[in-house]
Tab-separated table of C-alpha atoms in Angstrom:
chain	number	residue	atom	x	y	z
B	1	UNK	CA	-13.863	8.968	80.741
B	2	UNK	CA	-16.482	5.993	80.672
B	3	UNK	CA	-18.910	8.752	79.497
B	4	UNK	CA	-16.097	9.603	76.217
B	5	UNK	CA	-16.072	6.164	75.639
B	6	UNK	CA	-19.885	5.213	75.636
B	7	UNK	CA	-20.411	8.708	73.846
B	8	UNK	CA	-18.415	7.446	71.151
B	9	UNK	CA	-19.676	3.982	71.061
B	10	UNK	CA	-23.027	5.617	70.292
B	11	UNK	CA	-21.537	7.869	67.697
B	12	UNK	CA	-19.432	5.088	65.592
B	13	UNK	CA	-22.537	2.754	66.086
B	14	UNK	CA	-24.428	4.660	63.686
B	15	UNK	CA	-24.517	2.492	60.684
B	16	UNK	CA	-24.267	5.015	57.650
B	17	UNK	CA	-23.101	2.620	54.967
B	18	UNK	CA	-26.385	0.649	55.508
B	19	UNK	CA	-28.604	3.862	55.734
B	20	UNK	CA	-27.264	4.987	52.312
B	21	UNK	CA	-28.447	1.450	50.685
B	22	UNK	CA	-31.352	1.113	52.338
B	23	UNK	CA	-32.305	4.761	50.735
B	24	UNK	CA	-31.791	2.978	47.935
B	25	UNK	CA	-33.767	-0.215	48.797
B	26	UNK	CA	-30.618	-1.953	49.011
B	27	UNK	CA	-29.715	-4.171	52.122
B	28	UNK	CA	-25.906	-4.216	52.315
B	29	UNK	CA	-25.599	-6.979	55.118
B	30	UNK	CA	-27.019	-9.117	52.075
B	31	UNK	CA	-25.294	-7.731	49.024
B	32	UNK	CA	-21.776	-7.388	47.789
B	33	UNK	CA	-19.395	-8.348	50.585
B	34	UNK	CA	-21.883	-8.166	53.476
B	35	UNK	CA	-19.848	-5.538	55.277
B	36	UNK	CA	-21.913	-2.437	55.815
B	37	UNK	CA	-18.926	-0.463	55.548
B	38	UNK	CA	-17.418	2.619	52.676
B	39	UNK	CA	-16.048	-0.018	50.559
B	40	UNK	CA	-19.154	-2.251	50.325
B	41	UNK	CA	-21.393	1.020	49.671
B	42	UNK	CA	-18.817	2.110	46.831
B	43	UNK	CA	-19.315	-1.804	45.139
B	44	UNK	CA	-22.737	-2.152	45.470
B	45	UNK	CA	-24.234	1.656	45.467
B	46	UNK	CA	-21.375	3.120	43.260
B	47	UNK	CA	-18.527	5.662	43.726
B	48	UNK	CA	-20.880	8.917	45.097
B	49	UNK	CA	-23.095	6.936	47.480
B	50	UNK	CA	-19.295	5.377	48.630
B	51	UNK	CA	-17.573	8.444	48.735
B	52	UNK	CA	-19.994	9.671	50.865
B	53	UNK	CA	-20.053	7.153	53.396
B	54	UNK	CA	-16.431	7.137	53.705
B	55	UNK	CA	-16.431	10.894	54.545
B	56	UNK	CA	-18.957	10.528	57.208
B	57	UNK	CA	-17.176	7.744	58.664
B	58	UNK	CA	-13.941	9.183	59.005
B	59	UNK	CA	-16.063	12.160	60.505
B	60	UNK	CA	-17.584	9.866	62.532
B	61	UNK	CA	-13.999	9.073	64.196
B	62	UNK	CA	-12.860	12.541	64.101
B	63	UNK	CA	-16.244	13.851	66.215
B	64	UNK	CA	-16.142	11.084	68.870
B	65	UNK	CA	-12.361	12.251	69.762
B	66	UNK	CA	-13.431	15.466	70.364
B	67	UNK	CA	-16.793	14.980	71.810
B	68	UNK	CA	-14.512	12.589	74.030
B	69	UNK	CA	-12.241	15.367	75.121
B	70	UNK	CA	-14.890	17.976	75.609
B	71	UNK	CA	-17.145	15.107	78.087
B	72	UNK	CA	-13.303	14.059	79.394
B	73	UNK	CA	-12.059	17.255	79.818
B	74	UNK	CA	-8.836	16.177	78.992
B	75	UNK	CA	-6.798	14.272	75.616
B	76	UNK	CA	-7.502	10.994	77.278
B	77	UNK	CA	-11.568	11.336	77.091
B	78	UNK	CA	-10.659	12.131	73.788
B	79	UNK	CA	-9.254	8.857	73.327
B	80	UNK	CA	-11.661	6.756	75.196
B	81	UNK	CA	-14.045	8.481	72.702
B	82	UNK	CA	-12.019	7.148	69.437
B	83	UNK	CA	-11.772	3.410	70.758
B	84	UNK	CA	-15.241	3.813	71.388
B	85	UNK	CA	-16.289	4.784	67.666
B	86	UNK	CA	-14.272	2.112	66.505
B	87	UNK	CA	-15.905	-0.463	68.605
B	88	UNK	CA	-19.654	1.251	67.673
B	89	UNK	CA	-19.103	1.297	63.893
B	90	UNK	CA	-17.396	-2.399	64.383
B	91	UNK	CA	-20.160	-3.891	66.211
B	92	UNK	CA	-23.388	-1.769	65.991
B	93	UNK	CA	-26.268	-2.621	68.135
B	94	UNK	CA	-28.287	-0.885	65.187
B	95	UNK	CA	-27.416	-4.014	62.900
B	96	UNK	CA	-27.370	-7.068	65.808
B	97	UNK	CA	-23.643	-6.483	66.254
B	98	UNK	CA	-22.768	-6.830	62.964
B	99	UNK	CA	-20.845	-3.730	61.565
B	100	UNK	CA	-17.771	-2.447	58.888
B	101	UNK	CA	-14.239	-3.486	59.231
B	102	UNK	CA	-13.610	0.075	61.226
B	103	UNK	CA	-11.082	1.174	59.072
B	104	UNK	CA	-12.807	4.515	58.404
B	105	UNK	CA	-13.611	5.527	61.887
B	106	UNK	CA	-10.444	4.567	63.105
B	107	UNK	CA	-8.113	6.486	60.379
B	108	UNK	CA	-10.933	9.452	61.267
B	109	UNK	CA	-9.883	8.520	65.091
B	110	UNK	CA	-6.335	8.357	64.190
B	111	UNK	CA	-6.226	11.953	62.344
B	112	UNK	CA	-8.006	13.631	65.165
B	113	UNK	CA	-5.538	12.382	68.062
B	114	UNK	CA	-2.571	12.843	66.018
B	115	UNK	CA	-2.087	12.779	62.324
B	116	UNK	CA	1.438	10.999	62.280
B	117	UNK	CA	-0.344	8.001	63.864
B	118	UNK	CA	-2.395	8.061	60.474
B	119	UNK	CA	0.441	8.976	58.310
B	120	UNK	CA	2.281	5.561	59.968
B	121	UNK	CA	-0.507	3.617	59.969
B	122	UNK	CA	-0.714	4.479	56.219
B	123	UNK	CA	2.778	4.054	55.377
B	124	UNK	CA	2.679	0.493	57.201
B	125	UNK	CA	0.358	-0.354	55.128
B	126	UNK	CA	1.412	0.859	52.255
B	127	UNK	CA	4.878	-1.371	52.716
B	128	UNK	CA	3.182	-4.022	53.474
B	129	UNK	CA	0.498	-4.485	50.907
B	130	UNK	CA	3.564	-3.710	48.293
B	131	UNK	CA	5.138	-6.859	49.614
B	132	UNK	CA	2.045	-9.294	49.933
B	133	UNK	CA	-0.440	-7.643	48.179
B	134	UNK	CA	-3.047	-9.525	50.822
B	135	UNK	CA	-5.232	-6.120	51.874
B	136	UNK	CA	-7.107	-8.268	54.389
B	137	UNK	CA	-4.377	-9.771	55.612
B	138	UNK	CA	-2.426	-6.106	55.694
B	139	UNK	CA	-5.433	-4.015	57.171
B	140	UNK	CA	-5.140	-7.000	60.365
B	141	UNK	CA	-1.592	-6.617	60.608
B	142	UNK	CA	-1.358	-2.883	60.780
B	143	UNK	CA	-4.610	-3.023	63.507
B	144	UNK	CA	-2.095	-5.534	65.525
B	145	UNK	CA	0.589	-2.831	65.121
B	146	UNK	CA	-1.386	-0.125	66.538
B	147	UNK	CA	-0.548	-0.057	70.454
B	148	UNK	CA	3.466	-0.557	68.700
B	149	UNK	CA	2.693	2.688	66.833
B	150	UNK	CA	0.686	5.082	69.528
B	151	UNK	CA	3.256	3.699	72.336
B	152	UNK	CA	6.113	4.907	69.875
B	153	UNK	CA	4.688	8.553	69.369
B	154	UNK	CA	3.562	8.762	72.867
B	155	UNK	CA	4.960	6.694	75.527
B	156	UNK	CA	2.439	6.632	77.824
B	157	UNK	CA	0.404	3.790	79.100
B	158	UNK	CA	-3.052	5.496	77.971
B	159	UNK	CA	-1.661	5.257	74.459
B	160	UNK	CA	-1.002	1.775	75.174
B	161	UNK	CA	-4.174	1.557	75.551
B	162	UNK	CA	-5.602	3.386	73.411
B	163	UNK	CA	-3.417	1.340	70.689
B	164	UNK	CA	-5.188	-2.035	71.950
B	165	UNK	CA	-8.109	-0.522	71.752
B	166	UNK	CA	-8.312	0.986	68.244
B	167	UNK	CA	-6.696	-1.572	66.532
B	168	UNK	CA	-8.423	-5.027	68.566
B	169	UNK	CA	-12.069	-4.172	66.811
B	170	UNK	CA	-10.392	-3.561	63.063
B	171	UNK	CA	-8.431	-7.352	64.253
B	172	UNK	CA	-11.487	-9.017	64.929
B	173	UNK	CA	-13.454	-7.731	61.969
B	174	UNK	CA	-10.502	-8.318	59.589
B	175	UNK	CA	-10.036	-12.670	61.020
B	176	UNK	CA	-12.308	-13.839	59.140
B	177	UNK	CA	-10.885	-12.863	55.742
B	178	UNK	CA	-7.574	-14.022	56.793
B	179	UNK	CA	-7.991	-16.325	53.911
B	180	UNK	CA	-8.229	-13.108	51.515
């Protein structure tokens, strides 16, 4: 299972948001919101480049769960290799630690180990941004909610887990727009 895990570290650490700028001579830990993540590559590269990025992300998350299980052998190396992505495209060693918010990988992660943990996460948010209309402040409360979802589908401790572990990353990386 450590294998899953650093298999999909490796795989969410590659920083594709920053590759697509920097094929454009663009450096998008400077430029629009600093974030080399979909969102920041769909600002400052436009909607393709963005579009892009976000599908490879999301792929990125959906590859590492089952690279995970196939290493693993079993559903739970699949999702050692999820939290892994997430913490990889969170804090790459590519880009010094820095990293995107993880909210692509992880909905990729999400859809591979069981779509209703997406659709919830999704419809969580959905709720909650209607009533606050704060994304940043929605995107960290739905990564708090995540072990309260996955333990809900599945209640098992890995999922526990696995909850803590997807959503902690997307936590940390959301904090410091609390103010958003």
């Amino acid at each position: 299972m450590f294998v899953a895990l650093l298999l999909g570290y490796f795989l969410g650490s590659l920083p594709i948001a920053y590759w697509f700028g920097a094929l454009r001579g663009r450096n998008l830990l400077q430029e629009g919101s600093g974030n080399p993540g979909a969102l920041n590559a769909y600002r400052v590269l436009g909607p393709v480049p963005g579009f892009m990025v976000l599908l490879l992300d999301l792929f990125k998350g959906i590859l590492a769960v089952a690279l995970g299980e196939g290493v693993g052998g079993s559903p739970l190396g699949g999702l050692a290799g999820g939290v892994g992505a997430v913490w990889g495209h969170a804090f790459s060693p590519w880009l010094l630690f820095k990293g995107g918010k993880g909210l692509a990988a992880g909905a990729g992660v999400l859809f591979a180990v069981d779509p209703r943990l997406l659709f919830l996460s999704l419809l969580l948010f959905a709720t909650l941004f209607a009533l606050f209309r704060r994304p940043y402040r929605v995107a960290l409360a739905v990564a708090l909610a995540q072990p309260f979802l996955a333990s809900f589908l599945h209640p098992a401790p890995a999922y526990l887990l696995f909850g803590l572990g997807l959503g902690l990353p997307v936590a940390l990386r959301h904090l410091k727009d609390w103010h958003r």
